[in-house]
Every structure is written in C-alpha cells, then in structure tokens.
Amino acid sequence: MPSYTSPHASRPGDVAGTLKLLAWLVLAIALIVLDHRGGWLAQLRHRAVAVVQPLWWLAGMPARIGDTLSESAATRNHLASENRVLRNALLVSGARVARLQAASAENAHLRELLGAARRNGGLDVQLAPVLDVDLDPTRQRLLLDAGTRDGVSLGQAVIDAGGLVGQIISVQAGTATVLLLTDPDHAVPVMVARSGVRLLAYGSGRSDRLALANVPLSADVRVGDVVLTSGLGGRFPAGFPVGTIVALHPDDSHAFLVGDVRPAARLDRGRDVLLLREQATR
Amino acid sequence: MSRNSPGWVMPASLLAALLLGLLPLPVPLQPYRPYWLALVMVYWLIEAPDRFGLGFAFLSGVLADLCFGTVLGEQALRLTVMAFIVQRFRAQLRFFPLSQQALAIAGLLLNDRVVVAVVHLALDEPQPPLAAWWSPLVGMVLWGPVFLLLDRLRLGGRK
C-alpha cells in the first residue's frame, strides 16, 4: 500500500504535537490529582454538575417511558386478575396492620411504664426515586431524583426496606448523589445485634460485600450475626440493619479477624429509596 | 470538505455519545458497554483534523468525567492519549478500508483499557470488572455503523 505522506515532511509538526500532548497530559493529571487528593475541585464540580443534570434526566428517560408503556399496555384481563390478587393481599395486609397496631399500642404502653427516653414514634422519611442512570460502575454511587427543592440535605442517611443504603454526599437543586455503604471510601460504625460488640464496616467496592476489619479474636462475633448501625459518630441513627456476617477469617497478622458482611439493603435493585429526616443526634 | 459540514452534527454526536454512555443497561451487560465517546471523537479527528485536536479531546473528556462521575481528568487523559495516537496515524487510518479501520479502532480501545487500568492502579481505585476488556471488540464492531452514520449526517447536509 502506498504511503500518502512522506515521513520527513511531518517532522517539525511531530515535535510540536508531542509538546502539545505533554501539555494536555500534565493538565489532565493535575486535574486527577486535585480531584482525587485535595478535593479542592469539589466546589467547581458542584457547579458544573448542575450543567449536566438535564443530561442525566434525558438518559433516564427511556427507562421511564418503558415503564409507562408497559404499564399502560397491560390488558384489561390482566388488570382484573391483578386487582383480585391485590384485593386479597390488601385484606391480608389489613389484618397484619391491625395486629401490628395492637402490638405497637402495647409497645408504647410498656415504654411508658418503663419510663424510657421519649422517642418520636414514627420514622420521618421521604421517598426518593432513583434516577435510572449508571454512574461509573467502579464507584458505588446512586443518583436520586430529588434535591434541595425537595428538602434533601447533605449527610442524610438513606435506607430501603432491607436496611441502610448509604448517605447523601452531594445535593443539587433537582438531584442528589448517594455514597453507598459498599463504596471503598465509606465506613459505618456498627454493632453486632446479638452481643452488642462495636465494629466498623467498610465498603469493599463490590455491591454484595462489606468488610469488617480489626475484629478482636476474643470478640463475641459469629458467622450469621446481624449487624446494626450503632449510632456512634452521629451520622447514622442507631438500630438500622446493615447486614449479616457471612464469613470470618484471621487477617494477615493473625491478631485480628476480618469479616465479610452481606448488606441487608438491596443496593443494586429497586427504584426508590427512603431518606431519613430524623436527625441522628438527639 | 469539513468547512461545509453542518455545524450541529458534531455537538449532536457528542451529546448522543454521552447519553449512550449513561443509558442504564442490565448489570451483566454493563462492562461490555462500548466507549461511544471515543468512537465519535476518533471520527471527528480523522475527518476534520483542522477543527478538532487534542484540546477538543481533552474538553470532551472533562465533560464526560462530569457526566459519568469519574475522577475529574480521567477520561480527559484517556481521550487525549487516544487523540494523539489518531493524529499520528491519521494519514494511514484515513485511507484504510472500513474493516481495517475497525481493527485499528479495536487496538486504540484496547490501549485505552490499559490506560484505565494504570490510572485506577495509580489512584488505588477498584479495577473495572474483567469483562470490560471485551468492550474494545464491541467498539470494533460498532465502528463501521458509527462511521457510516456520521459520514451520512456530515456530508448529507452539504447541498
């Protein structure tokens, strides 16, 4: 195949090109270091994210449209049968609720008798839809379709039906970013439900694992134990399920144990999460 | 030739590439997602080198970093490296038949995966799943359609 450029003609251009490459590379690396280490760019990033917000909204649109279509395409027959099933389920749930109400009333009564510290009874939560967008899969983040406009604030704990999901790390007008429990940068103070041993659960970067580090050999911790938030540190309220211990093994020094925890929350599925309004510090 | 291409095609292709990158995919498919932005960028570097250079690659990379929530500068670095290689071999790439071009693109994208691995290693961030190494192949297959579509849009506007 004939060469369309003579190799000598582009020499001076090559040098200039390489210099330009170096300049841009240095700029890129400076950005990476600033963003990764210093976090000086946080403010700038915060502003700029407002610009790309519509893009996120747009990218989530096909999923939303798909949902709407599949819902409206359901046939009458299907709806009728679904209706019947739901009616049944409602009856059963109604019965359960009645029982729970009785239990709750009894519970409240007992609490009063015990003179327990006054707690506000129901959790004050807010439902927030997950914006259907993949942020970088190697970082464990979630984008919510709710922001300062909806009263979301920085540091709020996020839960789902299973347990703790994470915390809000940045809020814009219409969206908020959740740092999941499983992000390598995340740690949550926990306590073993059975024995009360206090530990720290770190994110592992995988959505189905948390890591317990530095568990003393003598600590009363077993495989199968449920861990709850301990409420220490004031960021998360106490008593929310974090996960179940699935494995314990000695660490490299054989002085401590490390544990694997399966998160209780379903971090990789579900369309909605709950934001806790209740302040952890009372 | 590039002087006559309609002005909206480049921003539109960039926007489409960003949207395709953000579009939710089933979890098992995610690692195979091709690097759309790279495909689009390489096209513009090959076809309109007098307008799009390293600066263009850098800026679209920063924009992508903002969109995808990656460390600011990561994709800027990746795209700048890729743009540089494309510029060096533009003369050859331009006259390759489409199939050979696609092979070259696969090479570029594979090199890009290496850059990603190095960046993540340097930052002590978790590595992308192993399956992500297949995404250059997906990119290679898609190069033909992307190239033809963009060519049609760019030249179709010229009356």
Short mmCIF file of N, CA and C in Angstrom, two decimals, chain A residues 9-178:
data_model
loop_
_atom_site.label_atom_id
_atom_site.label_comp_id
_atom_site.label_asym_id
_atom_site.label_seq_id
_atom_site.Cartn_x
_atom_site.Cartn_y
_atom_site.Cartn_z
N ALA A 9 8.34 14.98 5.88
CA ALA A 9 7.63 16.27 5.81
C ALA A 9 7.03 16.66 7.16
N SER A 10 6.68 15.66 7.99
CA SER A 10 5.91 16.00 9.18
C SER A 10 6.79 16.08 10.44
N ARG A 11 8.12 16.05 10.30
CA ARG A 11 8.98 16.06 11.49
C ARG A 11 8.75 17.24 12.42
N PRO A 12 8.81 18.49 11.93
CA PRO A 12 8.64 19.61 12.85
C PRO A 12 7.27 19.56 13.52
N GLY A 13 6.28 19.16 12.75
CA GLY A 13 4.94 19.04 13.29
C GLY A 13 4.89 18.01 14.41
N ASP A 14 5.68 16.94 14.24
CA ASP A 14 5.70 15.88 15.25
C ASP A 14 6.15 16.42 16.61
N VAL A 15 7.21 17.22 16.57
CA VAL A 15 7.74 17.75 17.83
C VAL A 15 6.70 18.63 18.50
N ALA A 16 6.10 19.52 17.71
CA ALA A 16 5.08 20.41 18.28
C ALA A 16 3.92 19.58 18.83
N GLY A 17 3.56 18.52 18.07
CA GLY A 17 2.46 17.66 18.51
C GLY A 17 2.75 17.01 19.84
N THR A 18 3.98 16.52 19.98
CA THR A 18 4.36 15.86 21.23
C THR A 18 4.32 16.84 22.39
N LEU A 19 4.81 18.05 22.14
CA LEU A 19 4.78 19.06 23.20
C LEU A 19 3.34 19.34 23.63
N LYS A 20 2.47 19.48 22.61
CA LYS A 20 1.07 19.74 22.93
C LYS A 20 0.49 18.60 23.75
N LEU A 21 0.82 17.36 23.33
CA LEU A 21 0.33 16.19 24.07
C LEU A 21 0.76 16.28 25.53
N LEU A 22 2.07 16.59 25.72
CA LEU A 22 2.59 16.66 27.08
C LEU A 22 1.82 17.70 27.89
N ALA A 23 1.57 18.86 27.27
CA ALA A 23 0.87 19.93 27.99
C ALA A 23 -0.51 19.46 28.44
N TRP A 24 -1.26 18.84 27.52
CA TRP A 24 -2.61 18.38 27.88
C TRP A 24 -2.56 17.27 28.93
N LEU A 25 -1.55 16.38 28.78
CA LEU A 25 -1.45 15.28 29.74
C LEU A 25 -1.18 15.82 31.14
N VAL A 26 -0.27 16.80 31.22
CA VAL A 26 0.05 17.38 32.52
C VAL A 26 -1.21 17.99 33.13
N LEU A 27 -1.99 18.69 32.29
CA LEU A 27 -3.23 19.31 32.75
C LEU A 27 -4.19 18.24 33.28
N ALA A 28 -4.33 17.14 32.51
CA ALA A 28 -5.25 16.07 32.91
C ALA A 28 -4.81 15.46 34.24
N ILE A 29 -3.50 15.21 34.36
CA ILE A 29 -3.01 14.58 35.59
C ILE A 29 -3.19 15.52 36.77
N ALA A 30 -2.96 16.84 36.52
CA ALA A 30 -3.18 17.81 37.59
C ALA A 30 -4.63 17.77 38.06
N LEU A 31 -5.55 17.70 37.08
CA LEU A 31 -6.98 17.61 37.43
C LEU A 31 -7.25 16.38 38.27
N ILE A 32 -6.71 15.25 37.82
CA ILE A 32 -6.95 13.98 38.53
C ILE A 32 -6.46 14.10 39.97
N VAL A 33 -5.23 14.60 40.12
CA VAL A 33 -4.65 14.67 41.46
C VAL A 33 -5.46 15.62 42.34
N LEU A 34 -5.82 16.79 41.77
CA LEU A 34 -6.59 17.76 42.55
C LEU A 34 -7.92 17.16 43.00
N ASP A 35 -8.59 16.48 42.05
CA ASP A 35 -9.91 15.94 42.37
C ASP A 35 -9.80 14.78 43.35
N HIS A 36 -8.77 13.96 43.17
CA HIS A 36 -8.67 12.74 43.97
C HIS A 36 -8.14 13.03 45.37
N ARG A 37 -7.06 13.83 45.45
CA ARG A 37 -6.41 14.05 46.73
C ARG A 37 -7.05 15.18 47.51
N GLY A 38 -6.98 16.37 46.89
CA GLY A 38 -7.31 17.58 47.65
C GLY A 38 -8.78 17.80 47.82
N GLY A 39 -9.56 17.43 46.79
CA GLY A 39 -10.97 17.77 46.83
C GLY A 39 -11.18 19.27 46.68
N TRP A 40 -10.13 19.99 46.20
CA TRP A 40 -10.28 21.44 46.02
C TRP A 40 -11.30 21.73 44.93
N LEU A 41 -11.47 20.74 44.04
CA LEU A 41 -12.34 20.99 42.91
C LEU A 41 -13.80 20.76 43.25
N ALA A 42 -14.05 20.36 44.50
CA ALA A 42 -15.42 19.98 44.86
C ALA A 42 -16.42 21.07 44.52
N GLN A 43 -16.06 22.31 44.86
CA GLN A 43 -16.97 23.42 44.63
C GLN A 43 -17.25 23.59 43.14
N LEU A 44 -16.17 23.55 42.36
CA LEU A 44 -16.27 23.70 40.90
C LEU A 44 -17.13 22.59 40.32
N ARG A 45 -16.86 21.37 40.79
CA ARG A 45 -17.58 20.22 40.29
C ARG A 45 -19.07 20.35 40.61
N HIS A 46 -19.32 20.84 41.81
CA HIS A 46 -20.69 21.02 42.26
C HIS A 46 -21.45 21.93 41.30
N ARG A 47 -20.80 23.04 40.91
CA ARG A 47 -21.41 23.97 39.96
C ARG A 47 -21.65 23.28 38.62
N ALA A 48 -20.59 22.61 38.15
CA ALA A 48 -20.64 22.06 36.80
C ALA A 48 -21.67 20.95 36.69
N VAL A 49 -21.88 20.25 37.80
CA VAL A 49 -22.85 19.15 37.77
C VAL A 49 -24.25 19.67 37.44
N ALA A 50 -24.51 20.91 37.86
CA ALA A 50 -25.82 21.50 37.54
C ALA A 50 -26.02 21.58 36.04
N VAL A 51 -24.90 21.73 35.30
CA VAL A 51 -24.99 21.84 33.85
C VAL A 51 -25.34 20.49 33.21
N VAL A 52 -24.78 19.41 33.76
CA VAL A 52 -25.02 18.11 33.13
C VAL A 52 -26.29 17.43 33.66
N GLN A 53 -26.93 18.06 34.64
CA GLN A 53 -28.16 17.47 35.19
C GLN A 53 -29.21 17.11 34.14
N PRO A 54 -29.50 18.03 33.20
CA PRO A 54 -30.51 17.68 32.18
C PRO A 54 -30.13 16.43 31.41
N LEU A 55 -28.83 16.22 31.24
CA LEU A 55 -28.35 15.04 30.52
C LEU A 55 -28.72 13.78 31.26
N TRP A 56 -28.56 13.81 32.58
CA TRP A 56 -28.93 12.65 33.40
C TRP A 56 -30.41 12.38 33.26
N TRP A 57 -31.17 13.46 33.31
CA TRP A 57 -32.61 13.33 33.22
C TRP A 57 -32.98 12.68 31.89
N LEU A 58 -32.31 13.14 30.83
CA LEU A 58 -32.58 12.64 29.48
C LEU A 58 -32.20 11.16 29.37
N ALA A 59 -31.05 10.80 29.98
CA ALA A 59 -30.59 9.42 29.88
C ALA A 59 -31.51 8.48 30.64
N GLY A 60 -32.18 9.01 31.67
CA GLY A 60 -33.08 8.16 32.43
C GLY A 60 -34.44 8.02 31.77
N MET A 61 -34.67 8.86 30.73
CA MET A 61 -35.99 8.90 30.12
C MET A 61 -36.44 7.59 29.49
N PRO A 62 -35.58 6.91 28.68
CA PRO A 62 -36.07 5.68 28.03
C PRO A 62 -36.62 4.69 29.04
N ALA A 63 -35.94 4.56 30.19
CA ALA A 63 -36.41 3.62 31.21
C ALA A 63 -37.78 4.04 31.73
N ARG A 64 -37.94 5.38 31.95
CA ARG A 64 -39.22 5.85 32.47
C ARG A 64 -40.33 5.63 31.46
N ILE A 65 -40.02 5.93 30.17
CA ILE A 65 -41.02 5.74 29.12
C ILE A 65 -41.40 4.27 29.02
N GLY A 66 -40.35 3.41 29.09
CA GLY A 66 -40.60 1.97 29.02
C GLY A 66 -41.56 1.52 30.11
N ASP A 67 -41.32 2.04 31.32
CA ASP A 67 -42.19 1.69 32.44
C ASP A 67 -43.63 2.10 32.16
N THR A 68 -43.79 3.36 31.73
CA THR A 68 -45.12 3.88 31.48
C THR A 68 -45.82 3.04 30.43
N LEU A 69 -45.07 2.73 29.34
CA LEU A 69 -45.67 1.96 28.25
C LEU A 69 -46.10 0.58 28.74
N SER A 70 -45.20 -0.09 29.46
CA SER A 70 -45.53 -1.46 29.86
C SER A 70 -46.72 -1.45 30.82
N GLU A 71 -46.82 -0.36 31.60
CA GLU A 71 -47.96 -0.28 32.50
C GLU A 71 -49.26 -0.07 31.73
N SER A 72 -49.19 0.84 30.73
CA SER A 72 -50.44 1.15 30.03
C SER A 72 -50.80 0.07 29.02
N ALA A 73 -49.81 -0.80 28.68
CA ALA A 73 -50.10 -1.83 27.71
C ALA A 73 -50.74 -3.07 28.36
N ALA A 74 -50.75 -3.07 29.69
CA ALA A 74 -51.34 -4.23 30.37
C ALA A 74 -52.82 -4.37 29.97
N THR A 75 -53.22 -5.58 29.68
CA THR A 75 -54.59 -5.75 29.20
C THR A 75 -55.57 -5.67 30.36
N ARG A 76 -56.83 -5.46 30.01
CA ARG A 76 -57.91 -5.35 30.98
C ARG A 76 -57.98 -6.60 31.84
N ASN A 77 -57.85 -7.75 31.13
CA ASN A 77 -57.89 -9.04 31.80
C ASN A 77 -56.84 -9.12 32.89
N HIS A 78 -55.64 -8.75 32.46
CA HIS A 78 -54.50 -8.79 33.37
C HIS A 78 -54.76 -7.89 34.57
N LEU A 79 -55.30 -6.70 34.26
CA LEU A 79 -55.58 -5.74 35.33
C LEU A 79 -56.60 -6.31 36.31
N ALA A 80 -57.63 -6.97 35.73
CA ALA A 80 -58.68 -7.53 36.59
C ALA A 80 -58.10 -8.57 37.54
N SER A 81 -57.27 -9.45 36.96
CA SER A 81 -56.72 -10.51 37.82
C SER A 81 -55.77 -9.91 38.84
N GLU A 82 -55.01 -8.90 38.38
CA GLU A 82 -54.10 -8.25 39.31
C GLU A 82 -54.89 -7.60 40.44
N ASN A 83 -56.00 -6.99 40.05
CA ASN A 83 -56.87 -6.35 41.01
C ASN A 83 -57.33 -7.33 42.08
N ARG A 84 -57.72 -8.54 41.61
CA ARG A 84 -58.21 -9.55 42.53
C ARG A 84 -57.10 -9.93 43.51
N VAL A 85 -55.91 -10.19 42.93
CA VAL A 85 -54.78 -10.58 43.78
C VAL A 85 -54.49 -9.49 44.80
N LEU A 86 -54.50 -8.24 44.32
CA LEU A 86 -54.19 -7.12 45.21
C LEU A 86 -55.22 -6.98 46.31
N ARG A 87 -56.49 -7.21 45.95
CA ARG A 87 -57.56 -7.14 46.94
C ARG A 87 -57.30 -8.13 48.08
N ASN A 88 -56.93 -9.35 47.65
CA ASN A 88 -56.60 -10.37 48.65
C ASN A 88 -55.44 -9.92 49.52
N ALA A 89 -54.41 -9.44 48.82
CA ALA A 89 -53.22 -9.01 49.55
C ALA A 89 -53.57 -7.90 50.52
N LEU A 90 -54.48 -7.02 50.08
CA LEU A 90 -54.88 -5.90 50.93
C LEU A 90 -55.54 -6.39 52.21
N LEU A 91 -56.41 -7.42 52.02
CA LEU A 91 -57.09 -7.99 53.18
C LEU A 91 -56.08 -8.54 54.18
N VAL A 92 -55.15 -9.33 53.62
CA VAL A 92 -54.14 -9.94 54.49
C VAL A 92 -53.34 -8.84 55.18
N SER A 93 -52.91 -7.83 54.40
CA SER A 93 -52.12 -6.75 54.98
C SER A 93 -52.93 -6.02 56.04
N GLY A 94 -54.22 -5.82 55.74
CA GLY A 94 -55.08 -5.13 56.70
C GLY A 94 -55.08 -5.85 58.03
N ALA A 95 -55.21 -7.17 57.94
CA ALA A 95 -55.21 -7.97 59.16
C ALA A 95 -53.89 -7.81 59.90
N ARG A 96 -52.79 -7.85 59.10
CA ARG A 96 -51.47 -7.70 59.71
C ARG A 96 -51.34 -6.35 60.38
N VAL A 97 -51.79 -5.32 59.66
CA VAL A 97 -51.65 -3.97 60.20
C VAL A 97 -52.39 -3.86 61.52
N ALA A 98 -53.61 -4.46 61.56
CA ALA A 98 -54.39 -4.40 62.80
C ALA A 98 -53.60 -5.03 63.93
N ARG A 99 -52.97 -6.17 63.60
CA ARG A 99 -52.20 -6.85 64.64
C ARG A 99 -51.02 -6.00 65.08
N LEU A 100 -50.36 -5.42 64.07
CA LEU A 100 -49.19 -4.59 64.38
C LEU A 100 -49.58 -3.39 65.21
N GLN A 101 -50.77 -2.83 64.87
CA GLN A 101 -51.21 -1.66 65.63
C GLN A 101 -51.41 -2.03 67.09
N ALA A 102 -51.99 -3.21 67.29
CA ALA A 102 -52.18 -3.68 68.65
C ALA A 102 -50.82 -3.82 69.34
N ALA A 103 -49.88 -4.43 68.62
CA ALA A 103 -48.55 -4.62 69.19
C ALA A 103 -47.89 -3.28 69.47
N SER A 104 -48.08 -2.35 68.52
CA SER A 104 -47.47 -1.04 68.67
C SER A 104 -48.04 -0.32 69.89
N ALA A 105 -49.38 -0.44 70.07
CA ALA A 105 -50.01 0.21 71.21
C ALA A 105 -49.47 -0.39 72.51
N GLU A 106 -49.34 -1.70 72.49
CA GLU A 106 -48.84 -2.38 73.68
C GLU A 106 -47.41 -1.94 73.97
N ASN A 107 -46.64 -1.88 72.89
CA ASN A 107 -45.25 -1.46 72.98
C ASN A 107 -45.16 -0.07 73.61
N ALA A 108 -45.99 0.84 73.09
CA ALA A 108 -45.96 2.22 73.59
C ALA A 108 -46.29 2.25 75.08
N HIS A 109 -47.28 1.44 75.42
CA HIS A 109 -47.70 1.38 76.81
C HIS A 109 -46.54 0.90 77.69
N LEU A 110 -45.89 -0.17 77.25
CA LEU A 110 -44.77 -0.72 78.02
C LEU A 110 -43.66 0.30 78.18
N ARG A 111 -43.38 1.01 77.05
CA ARG A 111 -42.35 2.04 77.08
C ARG A 111 -42.65 3.10 78.13
N GLU A 112 -43.91 3.49 78.14
CA GLU A 112 -44.31 4.50 79.12
C GLU A 112 -44.06 3.97 80.52
N LEU A 113 -44.45 2.71 80.71
CA LEU A 113 -44.28 2.09 82.02
C LEU A 113 -42.80 2.08 82.40
N LEU A 114 -41.97 1.78 81.44
CA LEU A 114 -40.54 1.70 81.73
C LEU A 114 -39.92 3.08 81.90
N GLY A 115 -40.67 4.10 81.51
CA GLY A 115 -40.11 5.45 81.58
C GLY A 115 -38.96 5.63 80.62
N ALA A 116 -39.05 4.94 79.48
CA ALA A 116 -37.95 5.01 78.52
C ALA A 116 -37.85 6.42 77.96
N ALA A 117 -36.71 6.73 77.48
CA ALA A 117 -36.49 8.04 76.89
C ALA A 117 -37.51 8.27 75.79
N ARG A 118 -38.02 9.47 75.73
CA ARG A 118 -39.06 9.77 74.76
C ARG A 118 -38.44 9.76 73.35
N ARG A 119 -39.02 8.94 72.52
CA ARG A 119 -38.55 8.91 71.13
C ARG A 119 -39.73 9.31 70.27
N ASN A 120 -39.45 9.98 69.16
CA ASN A 120 -40.57 10.26 68.28
C ASN A 120 -40.96 8.98 67.59
N GLY A 121 -42.21 8.61 67.71
CA GLY A 121 -42.69 7.29 67.34
C GLY A 121 -42.36 6.88 65.93
N GLY A 122 -43.01 7.45 64.91
CA GLY A 122 -42.78 7.01 63.54
C GLY A 122 -41.50 7.62 63.01
N LEU A 123 -40.89 6.92 62.07
CA LEU A 123 -39.74 7.48 61.41
C LEU A 123 -40.22 8.55 60.45
N ASP A 124 -39.53 9.67 60.43
CA ASP A 124 -39.89 10.69 59.46
C ASP A 124 -39.06 10.45 58.21
N VAL A 125 -39.68 9.86 57.20
CA VAL A 125 -38.92 9.53 55.99
C VAL A 125 -39.53 10.20 54.79
N GLN A 126 -38.74 10.23 53.73
CA GLN A 126 -39.17 10.82 52.48
C GLN A 126 -38.78 9.85 51.37
N LEU A 127 -39.73 9.57 50.49
CA LEU A 127 -39.46 8.64 49.39
C LEU A 127 -38.75 9.38 48.27
N ALA A 128 -37.67 8.81 47.76
CA ALA A 128 -36.97 9.45 46.65
C ALA A 128 -36.73 8.43 45.55
N PRO A 129 -37.16 8.71 44.32
CA PRO A 129 -36.93 7.79 43.22
C PRO A 129 -35.45 7.79 42.82
N VAL A 130 -34.95 6.62 42.43
CA VAL A 130 -33.59 6.53 41.92
C VAL A 130 -33.63 6.90 40.45
N LEU A 131 -32.80 7.86 40.06
CA LEU A 131 -32.73 8.25 38.66
C LEU A 131 -32.04 7.13 37.90
N ASP A 132 -32.68 6.69 36.82
CA ASP A 132 -32.19 5.49 36.17
C ASP A 132 -30.96 5.76 35.32
N VAL A 133 -29.85 5.99 35.96
CA VAL A 133 -28.63 6.34 35.25
C VAL A 133 -27.48 5.58 35.88
N ASP A 134 -26.60 5.02 35.03
CA ASP A 134 -25.40 4.37 35.56
C ASP A 134 -24.33 5.40 35.73
N LEU A 135 -23.98 5.74 36.93
CA LEU A 135 -22.73 6.47 37.10
C LEU A 135 -21.65 5.41 37.01
N ASP A 136 -20.40 5.82 37.10
CA ASP A 136 -19.30 4.88 36.93
C ASP A 136 -19.50 3.64 37.79
N PRO A 137 -19.59 2.42 37.17
CA PRO A 137 -19.85 1.23 37.97
C PRO A 137 -18.72 0.89 38.94
N THR A 138 -17.51 1.45 38.73
CA THR A 138 -16.44 1.12 39.68
C THR A 138 -16.52 1.96 40.95
N ARG A 139 -17.34 3.03 40.91
CA ARG A 139 -17.56 3.77 42.14
C ARG A 139 -18.98 3.48 42.57
N GLN A 140 -19.21 3.26 43.84
CA GLN A 140 -20.53 2.87 44.29
C GLN A 140 -21.32 4.11 44.65
N ARG A 141 -22.01 4.65 43.66
CA ARG A 141 -22.82 5.85 43.87
C ARG A 141 -24.21 5.59 43.33
N LEU A 142 -25.14 6.44 43.75
CA LEU A 142 -26.51 6.33 43.29
C LEU A 142 -26.98 7.76 43.04
N LEU A 143 -27.77 7.95 42.01
CA LEU A 143 -28.27 9.28 41.73
C LEU A 143 -29.76 9.30 42.03
N LEU A 144 -30.19 10.25 42.88
CA LEU A 144 -31.60 10.32 43.25
C LEU A 144 -32.29 11.46 42.51
N ASP A 145 -33.55 11.23 42.19
CA ASP A 145 -34.34 12.25 41.51
C ASP A 145 -35.00 13.17 42.54
N ALA A 146 -34.22 13.68 43.47
CA ALA A 146 -34.74 14.60 44.48
C ALA A 146 -33.56 15.43 44.96
N GLY A 147 -33.77 16.70 45.16
CA GLY A 147 -32.66 17.56 45.56
C GLY A 147 -33.08 18.57 46.60
N THR A 148 -32.37 19.69 46.66
CA THR A 148 -32.67 20.70 47.67
C THR A 148 -34.12 21.17 47.55
N ARG A 149 -34.65 21.17 46.31
CA ARG A 149 -36.04 21.58 46.12
C ARG A 149 -36.99 20.72 46.93
N ASP A 150 -36.61 19.43 47.11
CA ASP A 150 -37.49 18.51 47.83
C ASP A 150 -37.08 18.38 49.30
N GLY A 151 -36.19 19.25 49.74
CA GLY A 151 -35.81 19.24 51.14
C GLY A 151 -34.71 18.26 51.49
N VAL A 152 -34.00 17.74 50.47
CA VAL A 152 -32.90 16.83 50.75
C VAL A 152 -31.71 17.64 51.24
N SER A 153 -31.01 17.14 52.25
CA SER A 153 -29.84 17.88 52.71
C SER A 153 -28.65 16.95 52.84
N LEU A 154 -27.48 17.57 52.87
CA LEU A 154 -26.22 16.83 52.89
C LEU A 154 -26.13 15.96 54.15
N GLY A 155 -25.65 14.73 53.99
CA GLY A 155 -25.40 13.89 55.15
C GLY A 155 -26.59 13.07 55.60
N GLN A 156 -27.75 13.23 54.96
CA GLN A 156 -28.91 12.44 55.36
C GLN A 156 -28.64 10.95 55.14
N ALA A 157 -29.13 10.13 56.05
CA ALA A 157 -28.99 8.69 55.89
C ALA A 157 -30.05 8.19 54.90
N VAL A 158 -29.67 7.20 54.10
CA VAL A 158 -30.57 6.65 53.10
C VAL A 158 -30.81 5.19 53.43
N ILE A 159 -32.08 4.77 53.46
CA ILE A 159 -32.39 3.38 53.78
C ILE A 159 -33.32 2.81 52.71
N ASP A 160 -33.48 1.51 52.69
CA ASP A 160 -34.56 0.92 51.92
C ASP A 160 -35.25 -0.10 52.82
N ALA A 161 -36.13 -0.92 52.23
CA ALA A 161 -36.90 -1.83 53.06
C ALA A 161 -36.00 -2.78 53.85
N GLY A 162 -34.83 -3.12 53.29
CA GLY A 162 -33.95 -4.07 53.95
C GLY A 162 -33.12 -3.46 55.06
N GLY A 163 -32.59 -2.27 54.83
CA GLY A 163 -31.72 -1.66 55.82
C GLY A 163 -31.01 -0.46 55.26
N LEU A 164 -29.85 -0.16 55.84
CA LEU A 164 -29.11 1.04 55.48
C LEU A 164 -28.53 0.94 54.07
N VAL A 165 -28.67 2.02 53.30
CA VAL A 165 -28.15 2.05 51.92
C VAL A 165 -26.90 2.89 51.84
N GLY A 166 -26.91 4.06 52.48
CA GLY A 166 -25.74 4.94 52.41
C GLY A 166 -26.09 6.31 52.92
N GLN A 167 -25.36 7.30 52.42
CA GLN A 167 -25.62 8.67 52.84
C GLN A 167 -25.48 9.63 51.68
N ILE A 168 -26.16 10.78 51.82
CA ILE A 168 -26.11 11.79 50.77
C ILE A 168 -24.77 12.52 50.85
N ILE A 169 -24.05 12.56 49.71
CA ILE A 169 -22.78 13.28 49.75
C ILE A 169 -22.78 14.54 48.90
N SER A 170 -23.77 14.69 48.03
CA SER A 170 -23.85 15.97 47.34
C SER A 170 -25.28 16.20 46.90
N VAL A 171 -25.71 17.44 47.00
CA VAL A 171 -27.09 17.78 46.66
C VAL A 171 -27.09 18.91 45.65
N GLN A 172 -27.85 18.74 44.58
CA GLN A 172 -28.10 19.84 43.67
C GLN A 172 -29.59 20.18 43.77
N ALA A 173 -30.01 21.10 42.91
CA ALA A 173 -31.40 21.53 43.01
C ALA A 173 -32.37 20.37 42.79
N GLY A 174 -32.10 19.55 41.76
CA GLY A 174 -33.07 18.51 41.43
C GLY A 174 -32.57 17.10 41.62
N THR A 175 -31.30 16.93 41.95
CA THR A 175 -30.76 15.59 42.12
C THR A 175 -29.87 15.56 43.36
N ALA A 176 -29.61 14.35 43.83
CA ALA A 176 -28.69 14.19 44.95
C ALA A 176 -27.90 12.91 44.71
N THR A 177 -26.65 12.88 45.16
CA THR A 177 -25.81 11.72 44.98
C THR A 177 -25.68 10.99 46.32
N VAL A 178 -25.87 9.68 46.27
CA VAL A 178 -25.75 8.86 47.48
C VAL A 178 -24.45 8.08 47.43
#
